[in-house]
């Protein structure tokens, strides 16, 4: 299959690209689309044959459910049955964070095919905040199922080129909407009625943080998160790692734990790039990539994470060594990705 890469840089190109993407979605095809978090691989969520093509293109096992992207906030109610006890909280969250990087797991209506949810009684829903995605979704007018546009288990793409690297020849169209502003996958939550206030279970940490969510309920981080891509016992062989570069990766909790093997080349993924953290001067690194130079803002580190990991992966070093990231805000998501990427 020939993969076309469609630009969205000037209005006429954008219009033509939007038409082309909508046409493919209407004919039951898969299209790579930009979102504000990471690029997604989209197809008509209500058409099981179209959704099947997503699984085939990604090499993704069917037990791993997809996120459904709704064209309007209110379309949420066409595909889910929101329980009365949490209805108010759902409205508040949607009004605050949509369009945006928050995904809600809610009981699904029968209109959502089994293949989307892996047979689960719930569906994950998001209303995305990317102007191009938004136009395509609105013109298409139906919910779009879209996982991240990477091959199963590999680094999530935050640019059109990163999608090309993994998906070339596997899908008909990649819509180039520029670099992703958030750079990390959406925060996934499930809401439970609590005694005093609702309980918000964070199934996957992401750009919407604990601080953002705690105004709406008690925030609890799930022991094992929603990424069944790595945690479902049915297919352990396939689940060895996730978010993974091809190069082996290790998180070095303490600088003193490092004992380099002679002749091997190591690259450092640094948080702030500061000597006082004890990593920069530890070794004659083949490369040092700093996620948040100087400022040490975890949000900035999150935005650059997948992009920088992809660059490090292309160096051909023997191992990528990562500094530990703070266990707060977007740092939680980075830690989550790193621990999975490092799993072997
Ligand atoms: O930012 C994002 O969320 C991106 C963009 C493209 O929207 N999408 C994304 O999709 O990250 P994906 O498929 O790579 O990750 C979705 C995760 C899966 O790991 C899956 O386990 C979880 O969402 N999920 C989907 N439906 C679920 C459900 N009903 N209950 C619990 N987890 C669910
Ligand atoms: Mg993914």
Coordinates of C-alpha atoms and ligand atoms in Angstrom, one line a residue:
X1 CA 0.0 0.0 0.0
X2 CA 1.2 3.5 -0.8
X3 CA 1.0 5.9 2.1
X4 CA 0.2 9.5 1.2
X5 CA 1.4 12.3 3.5
X6 CA -1.0 15.2 3.4
X7 CA -0.1 18.7 4.4
X8 CA -2.3 21.1 6.3
X9 CA -0.1 24.3 6.1
X10 CA -2.2 26.6 4.0
X11 CA -6.0 26.9 3.9
X12 CA -6.5 25.2 0.5
X13 CA -4.2 22.3 1.4
X14 CA -6.0 21.9 4.7
X15 CA -9.4 21.9 3.0
X16 CA -8.3 19.3 0.5
X17 CA -6.7 17.2 3.2
X18 CA -9.8 17.3 5.4
X19 CA -11.9 16.2 2.5
X20 CA -9.6 13.4 1.7
X21 CA -9.4 12.2 5.3
X22 CA -13.2 12.3 5.7
X23 CA -13.7 10.4 2.4
X24 CA -11.4 7.6 3.6
X25 CA -13.1 7.4 7.0
X26 CA -16.5 7.2 5.2
X27 CA -15.3 4.3 3.1
X28 CA -14.2 2.4 6.2
X29 CA -10.4 3.1 5.9
X30 CA -7.8 4.0 8.5
X31 CA -6.2 7.4 8.6
X32 CA -3.4 8.8 10.8
X33 CA -4.5 12.0 12.4
X34 CA -2.8 14.7 14.5
X35 CA -4.2 15.2 18.0
X36 CA -2.8 17.5 20.7
X37 CA -1.5 14.6 22.7
X38 CA 0.0 12.1 20.1
X39 CA -0.9 11.1 16.6
X40 CA -3.8 8.7 16.4
X41 CA -4.8 6.0 13.9
X42 CA -8.5 6.8 13.3
X43 CA -11.4 4.8 11.8
X44 CA -15.2 4.8 12.1
X45 CA -15.8 3.7 15.6
X46 CA -19.3 2.3 14.7
X47 CA -18.0 0.1 11.9
X48 CA -16.4 -3.1 13.1
X49 CA -14.7 -3.8 9.8
X50 CA -13.1 -0.4 9.8
X51 CA -11.9 -0.8 13.4
X52 CA -10.5 -4.2 12.6
X53 CA -8.1 -2.4 10.1
X54 CA -6.7 -0.4 13.1
X55 CA -5.8 -3.5 14.9
X56 CA -4.2 -5.0 11.7
X57 CA -2.2 -1.8 10.9
X58 CA -0.8 -1.6 14.5
X59 CA -0.3 -5.3 15.0
X60 CA -2.4 -4.8 18.2
X61 CA -4.0 -7.6 20.1
X62 CA -7.8 -7.5 20.3
X63 CA -8.1 -7.6 24.0
X64 CA -6.6 -4.0 24.2
X65 CA -9.6 -1.6 23.9
X66 CA -9.5 1.7 21.9
X67 CA -10.3 5.3 22.8
X68 CA -13.3 6.7 21.0
X69 CA -13.1 10.4 20.0
X70 CA -16.4 12.2 19.8
X71 CA -17.1 15.0 17.3
X72 CA -19.0 17.2 19.9
X73 CA -19.0 17.2 23.7
X74 CA -22.6 16.1 23.8
X75 CA -21.9 13.1 21.5
X76 CA -20.7 11.5 24.8
X77 CA -24.3 10.7 25.6
X78 CA -24.9 9.0 22.3
X79 CA -22.3 6.3 23.1
X80 CA -22.4 6.0 26.9
X81 CA -24.9 5.6 29.7
X82 CA -23.7 8.0 32.4
X83 CA -24.8 6.7 35.8
X84 CA -26.9 9.1 37.7
X85 CA -24.6 9.1 40.7
X86 CA -21.7 10.5 38.8
X87 CA -23.6 12.6 36.2
X88 CA -22.8 15.9 37.8
X89 CA -19.1 15.2 38.0
X90 CA -19.0 14.0 34.4
X91 CA -20.5 17.3 33.3
X92 CA -18.0 19.3 35.4
X93 CA -15.1 17.4 34.0
X94 CA -16.2 17.6 30.4
X95 CA -16.9 21.4 30.8
X96 CA -13.5 21.9 32.3
X97 CA -11.2 19.7 30.2
X98 CA -12.9 19.1 26.9
X99 CA -11.8 19.6 24.2
X100 CA -8.6 18.3 25.7
X101 CA -6.3 15.5 27.0
X102 CA -8.8 13.8 29.4
X103 CA -10.3 10.4 28.6
X104 CA -13.3 9.2 30.5
X105 CA -14.1 5.5 30.9
X106 CA -17.9 5.1 31.2
X107 CA -20.5 2.4 30.7
X108 CA -21.1 2.0 26.9
X109 CA -24.3 1.9 24.9
X110 CA -24.8 -1.1 22.6
X111 CA -24.1 1.1 19.6
X112 CA -20.4 0.7 20.3
X113 CA -19.2 -2.5 18.7
X114 CA -17.4 -5.2 20.9
X115 CA -14.2 -4.9 18.9
X116 CA -13.7 -1.3 20.1
X117 CA -13.9 -2.2 23.8
X118 CA -12.5 -5.7 23.7
X119 CA -15.9 -6.9 25.0
X120 CA -15.7 -4.6 28.1
X121 CA -19.0 -3.1 29.4
X122 CA -17.2 0.3 29.4
X123 CA -15.8 2.6 26.7
X124 CA -13.1 5.2 26.8
X125 CA -14.2 8.6 25.4
X126 CA -12.3 11.7 24.5
X127 CA -13.1 15.0 22.7
X128 CA -9.8 16.1 21.2
X129 CA -8.4 19.6 21.0
X130 CA -6.6 19.8 17.7
X131 CA -8.0 22.1 15.0
X132 CA -7.4 19.7 12.1
X133 CA -8.6 16.6 14.0
X134 CA -11.6 18.7 15.1
X135 CA -12.5 19.7 11.6
X136 CA -12.2 16.1 10.3
X137 CA -14.3 14.8 13.2
X138 CA -17.0 17.4 12.8
X139 CA -17.2 16.8 9.0
X140 CA -17.3 13.1 9.5
X141 CA -19.9 13.5 12.1
X142 CA -19.4 10.0 13.7
X143 CA -17.2 8.9 16.6
X144 CA -13.7 8.0 15.6
X145 CA -11.8 5.2 17.3
X146 CA -8.1 6.1 17.5
X147 CA -5.3 4.5 19.4
X148 CA -1.8 6.0 19.2
X149 CA -0.4 5.7 15.6
X150 CA 2.5 3.5 16.5
X151 CA 3.2 -0.2 16.0
X152 CA 2.1 -2.1 19.1
X153 CA 4.4 -1.6 22.0
X154 CA 6.6 1.0 20.4
X155 CA 7.2 4.7 20.9
X156 CA 4.1 6.9 20.5
X157 CA 4.4 9.4 17.5
X158 CA 4.4 13.1 18.2
X159 CA 5.0 14.2 14.6
X160 CA 3.9 13.1 11.2
X161 CA 7.5 11.9 10.4
X162 CA 7.4 9.7 13.5
X163 CA 4.2 8.1 12.1
X164 CA 5.8 7.6 8.7
X165 CA 8.7 5.8 10.3
X166 CA 6.4 3.2 11.8
X167 CA 3.3 3.1 9.5
X168 CA 4.6 3.8 6.0
X169 CA 3.0 1.3 3.6
X170 CA 0.5 0.1 6.2
X171 CA -2.2 2.9 5.9
X172 CA -3.4 5.0 3.0
X173 CA -3.1 8.5 4.6
X174 CA -1.1 10.4 7.2
X175 CA -2.5 13.9 7.9
X176 CA 0.4 16.1 8.9
X177 CA -0.8 18.6 11.5
X178 CA 2.6 19.5 12.9
X179 CA 4.1 18.6 16.2
X180 CA 1.8 17.6 19.1
X181 CA 1.4 20.3 21.7
X182 CA 1.0 18.0 24.7
X183 CA 3.3 15.2 23.6
X184 CA 2.0 12.6 26.0
X185 CA -1.2 10.5 25.7
X186 CA -4.3 11.7 27.4
X187 CA -5.0 11.1 31.1
X188 CA -7.5 8.2 31.4
X189 CA -9.9 8.2 34.4
X190 CA -12.8 6.3 35.8
X191 CA -15.2 7.9 38.2
X192 CA -16.9 6.2 41.2
X193 CA -19.4 7.7 43.6
X194 CA -17.7 8.2 46.9
X195 CA -19.2 8.8 50.4
X196 CA -18.3 12.5 50.6
X197 CA -17.0 13.2 47.2
X198 CA -16.5 11.2 43.9
X199 CA -13.5 9.0 43.6
X200 CA -11.5 9.7 40.4
X201 CA -9.3 6.7 39.5
X202 CA -6.4 7.6 37.3
X203 CA -5.9 4.6 35.0
X204 CA -3.2 6.2 33.0
X205 CA -1.3 9.4 34.1
X206 CA -1.0 12.1 31.4
X207 CA -1.2 15.9 30.8
X208 CA -4.2 16.4 33.0
X209 CA -2.7 16.1 36.4
X210 CA -3.7 15.3 40.0
X211 CA -3.7 19.0 40.8
X212 CA -6.1 19.6 37.9
X213 CA -8.5 16.8 38.9
X214 CA -8.6 17.1 42.7
X215 CA -11.1 19.9 42.6
X216 CA -13.6 17.4 41.3
X217 CA -13.1 14.4 43.6
X218 CA -10.6 12.3 45.5
X219 CA -7.9 11.4 43.1
X220 CA -6.5 7.8 43.3
X221 CA -3.8 6.4 41.1
X222 CA -4.5 2.8 40.0
X223 CA -1.8 0.3 41.0
X224 CA -1.8 -1.1 37.5
X225 CA -2.9 1.4 34.9
X226 CA -5.2 1.2 31.9
X227 CA -2.4 0.2 29.5
X228 CA -3.4 -3.4 29.2
X229 CA -0.9 -3.5 26.3
X230 CA 1.6 -4.4 29.0
X231 CA -0.5 -5.9 31.8
X232 CA -2.9 -8.4 30.4
X233 CA -1.9 -11.9 31.4
X234 CA -3.4 -13.7 28.3
X235 CA -0.5 -13.0 26.1
X236 CA 2.6 -12.4 28.3
X237 CA 5.1 -13.0 25.4
X238 CA 3.8 -10.0 23.5
X239 CA 3.6 -7.8 26.5
X240 CA 7.2 -7.7 27.5
X241 CA 7.5 -4.0 27.0
X242 CA 5.7 -0.9 25.8
X243 CA 6.5 2.7 24.7
X244 CA 9.8 1.1 23.9
X245 CA 12.7 2.4 21.7
X246 CA 14.6 -0.3 19.8
X247 CA 17.7 0.6 21.9
X248 CA 17.7 -0.9 25.4
X249 CA 16.8 1.6 28.0
X250 CA 17.4 1.7 31.8
X251 CA 16.3 4.2 34.5
X252 CA 19.2 4.8 36.8
X253 CA 17.6 5.6 40.2
X254 CA 20.9 6.7 41.7
X255 CA 24.0 7.9 39.8
X256 CA 26.2 5.5 41.8
X257 CA 24.3 2.5 40.3
X258 CA 26.0 3.1 37.0
X259 CA 28.8 0.7 36.0
X260 CA 29.5 1.1 32.3
X261 CA 30.8 -1.9 30.3
X262 CA 34.0 -1.2 28.5
X263 CA 33.5 -0.4 24.7
X264 CA 29.8 0.2 25.0
X265 CA 28.3 3.6 24.0
X266 CA 25.7 5.1 26.3
X267 CA 23.4 8.1 25.8
X268 CA 21.8 10.0 28.7
X269 CA 18.2 11.2 28.9
X270 CA 18.5 14.0 31.4
X271 CA 15.7 15.8 33.2
X272 CA 17.2 19.3 33.8
X273 CA 20.8 18.8 32.5
X274 CA 22.2 20.1 35.8
X275 CA 25.6 18.8 37.2
X276 CA 24.2 18.9 40.7
X277 CA 21.8 16.1 39.8
X278 CA 24.9 13.8 39.5
X279 CA 24.4 12.3 36.1
X280 CA 25.9 14.7 33.5
X281 CA 29.5 14.3 34.7
X282 CA 29.2 10.7 35.6
X283 CA 30.4 9.4 32.2
X284 CA 31.6 10.5 28.8
X285 CA 28.2 10.1 27.3
X286 CA 27.9 9.6 23.5
X287 CA 25.0 12.0 23.7
X288 CA 23.1 13.9 26.4
X289 CA 19.5 14.9 25.7
X290 CA 17.9 17.3 28.2
X291 CA 14.1 17.3 28.4
X292 CA 13.7 20.5 30.4
X293 CA 16.9 22.5 30.0
X294 CA 17.4 24.8 32.9
X295 CA 13.9 25.3 34.1
X296 CA 13.2 21.7 35.2
X297 CA 9.5 22.0 34.4
X298 CA 8.0 18.6 34.2
X299 CA 5.3 19.8 31.8
X300 CA 8.0 20.8 29.3
X301 CA 9.7 17.5 29.8
X302 CA 6.4 15.7 29.0
X303 CA 5.9 17.6 25.8
X304 CA 9.4 16.7 24.5
X305 CA 9.6 13.1 25.9
X306 CA 8.6 11.0 22.9
X307 CA 10.3 13.3 20.4
X308 CA 13.6 13.1 22.3
X309 CA 13.3 9.4 22.9
X310 CA 12.9 8.9 19.2
X311 CA 16.1 10.9 18.5
X312 CA 18.1 9.0 21.1
X313 CA 16.8 5.7 19.5
X314 CA 18.2 6.8 16.2
X315 CA 21.8 7.3 17.4
X316 CA 22.8 3.6 17.4
X317 CA 24.1 3.6 21.0
X318 CA 24.2 0.4 23.0
X319 CA 22.0 1.7 25.8
X320 CA 19.9 4.7 26.8
X321 CA 20.3 5.6 30.4
X322 CA 17.6 7.8 31.9
X323 CA 17.7 10.0 35.0
X324 CA 14.7 9.4 37.3
X325 CA 11.8 12.0 36.8
X326 CA 9.8 13.6 39.6
X327 CA 6.8 11.6 40.8
X328 CA 4.4 14.5 40.2
X329 CA 2.3 16.2 37.5
X330 CA 3.5 15.1 34.0
X331 CA 6.5 13.5 35.7
X332 CA 4.1 10.7 36.7
X333 CA 3.3 9.9 33.1
X334 CA 7.0 10.1 32.1
X335 CA 7.9 7.6 34.9
X336 CA 5.1 5.3 33.8
X337 CA 6.4 5.3 30.2
X338 CA 10.0 4.8 31.2
X339 CA 9.3 1.9 33.5
X340 CA 7.4 0.2 30.8
X341 CA 9.9 1.0 28.1
X342 CA 12.6 -0.4 30.3
X343 CA 10.8 -3.7 31.0
X344 CA 12.5 -6.5 29.3
Ligands
LIG1 O1 -4.0 10.8 23.9 C1 -4.5 9.7 23.6 O2 -5.3 9.1 24.4 C2 -4.2 9.0 22.3 C3 -4.8 9.9 21.2 C4 -4.6 9.3 19.8 O3 -6.1 10.2 21.5 N1 -4.7 7.7 22.2 C5 -4.2 6.7 22.9 O4 -4.8 5.4 22.6 O5 -3.3 6.8 23.7 P1 -4.1 4.0 23.0 O6 -5.0 3.0 22.3 O7 -2.7 4.0 22.6 O8 -4.3 3.9 24.5 C6 -5.6 3.8 25.0 C7 -5.6 3.1 26.3 C8 -5.3 1.6 26.1 O9 -4.1 1.3 26.8 C9 -6.5 0.9 26.8 O10 -6.1 -0.1 27.7 C10 -7.2 2.0 27.5 O11 -6.9 3.2 26.8 N2 -8.6 1.8 27.5 C11 -9.4 1.8 26.4 N3 -10.7 1.5 26.7 C12 -10.7 1.2 28.0 C13 -11.7 0.8 28.9 N4 -13.0 0.6 28.6 N5 -11.4 0.6 30.2 C14 -10.1 0.8 30.6 N6 -9.1 1.2 29.8 C15 -9.4 1.4 28.5
LIG2 MG1 -0.7 3.7 22.7

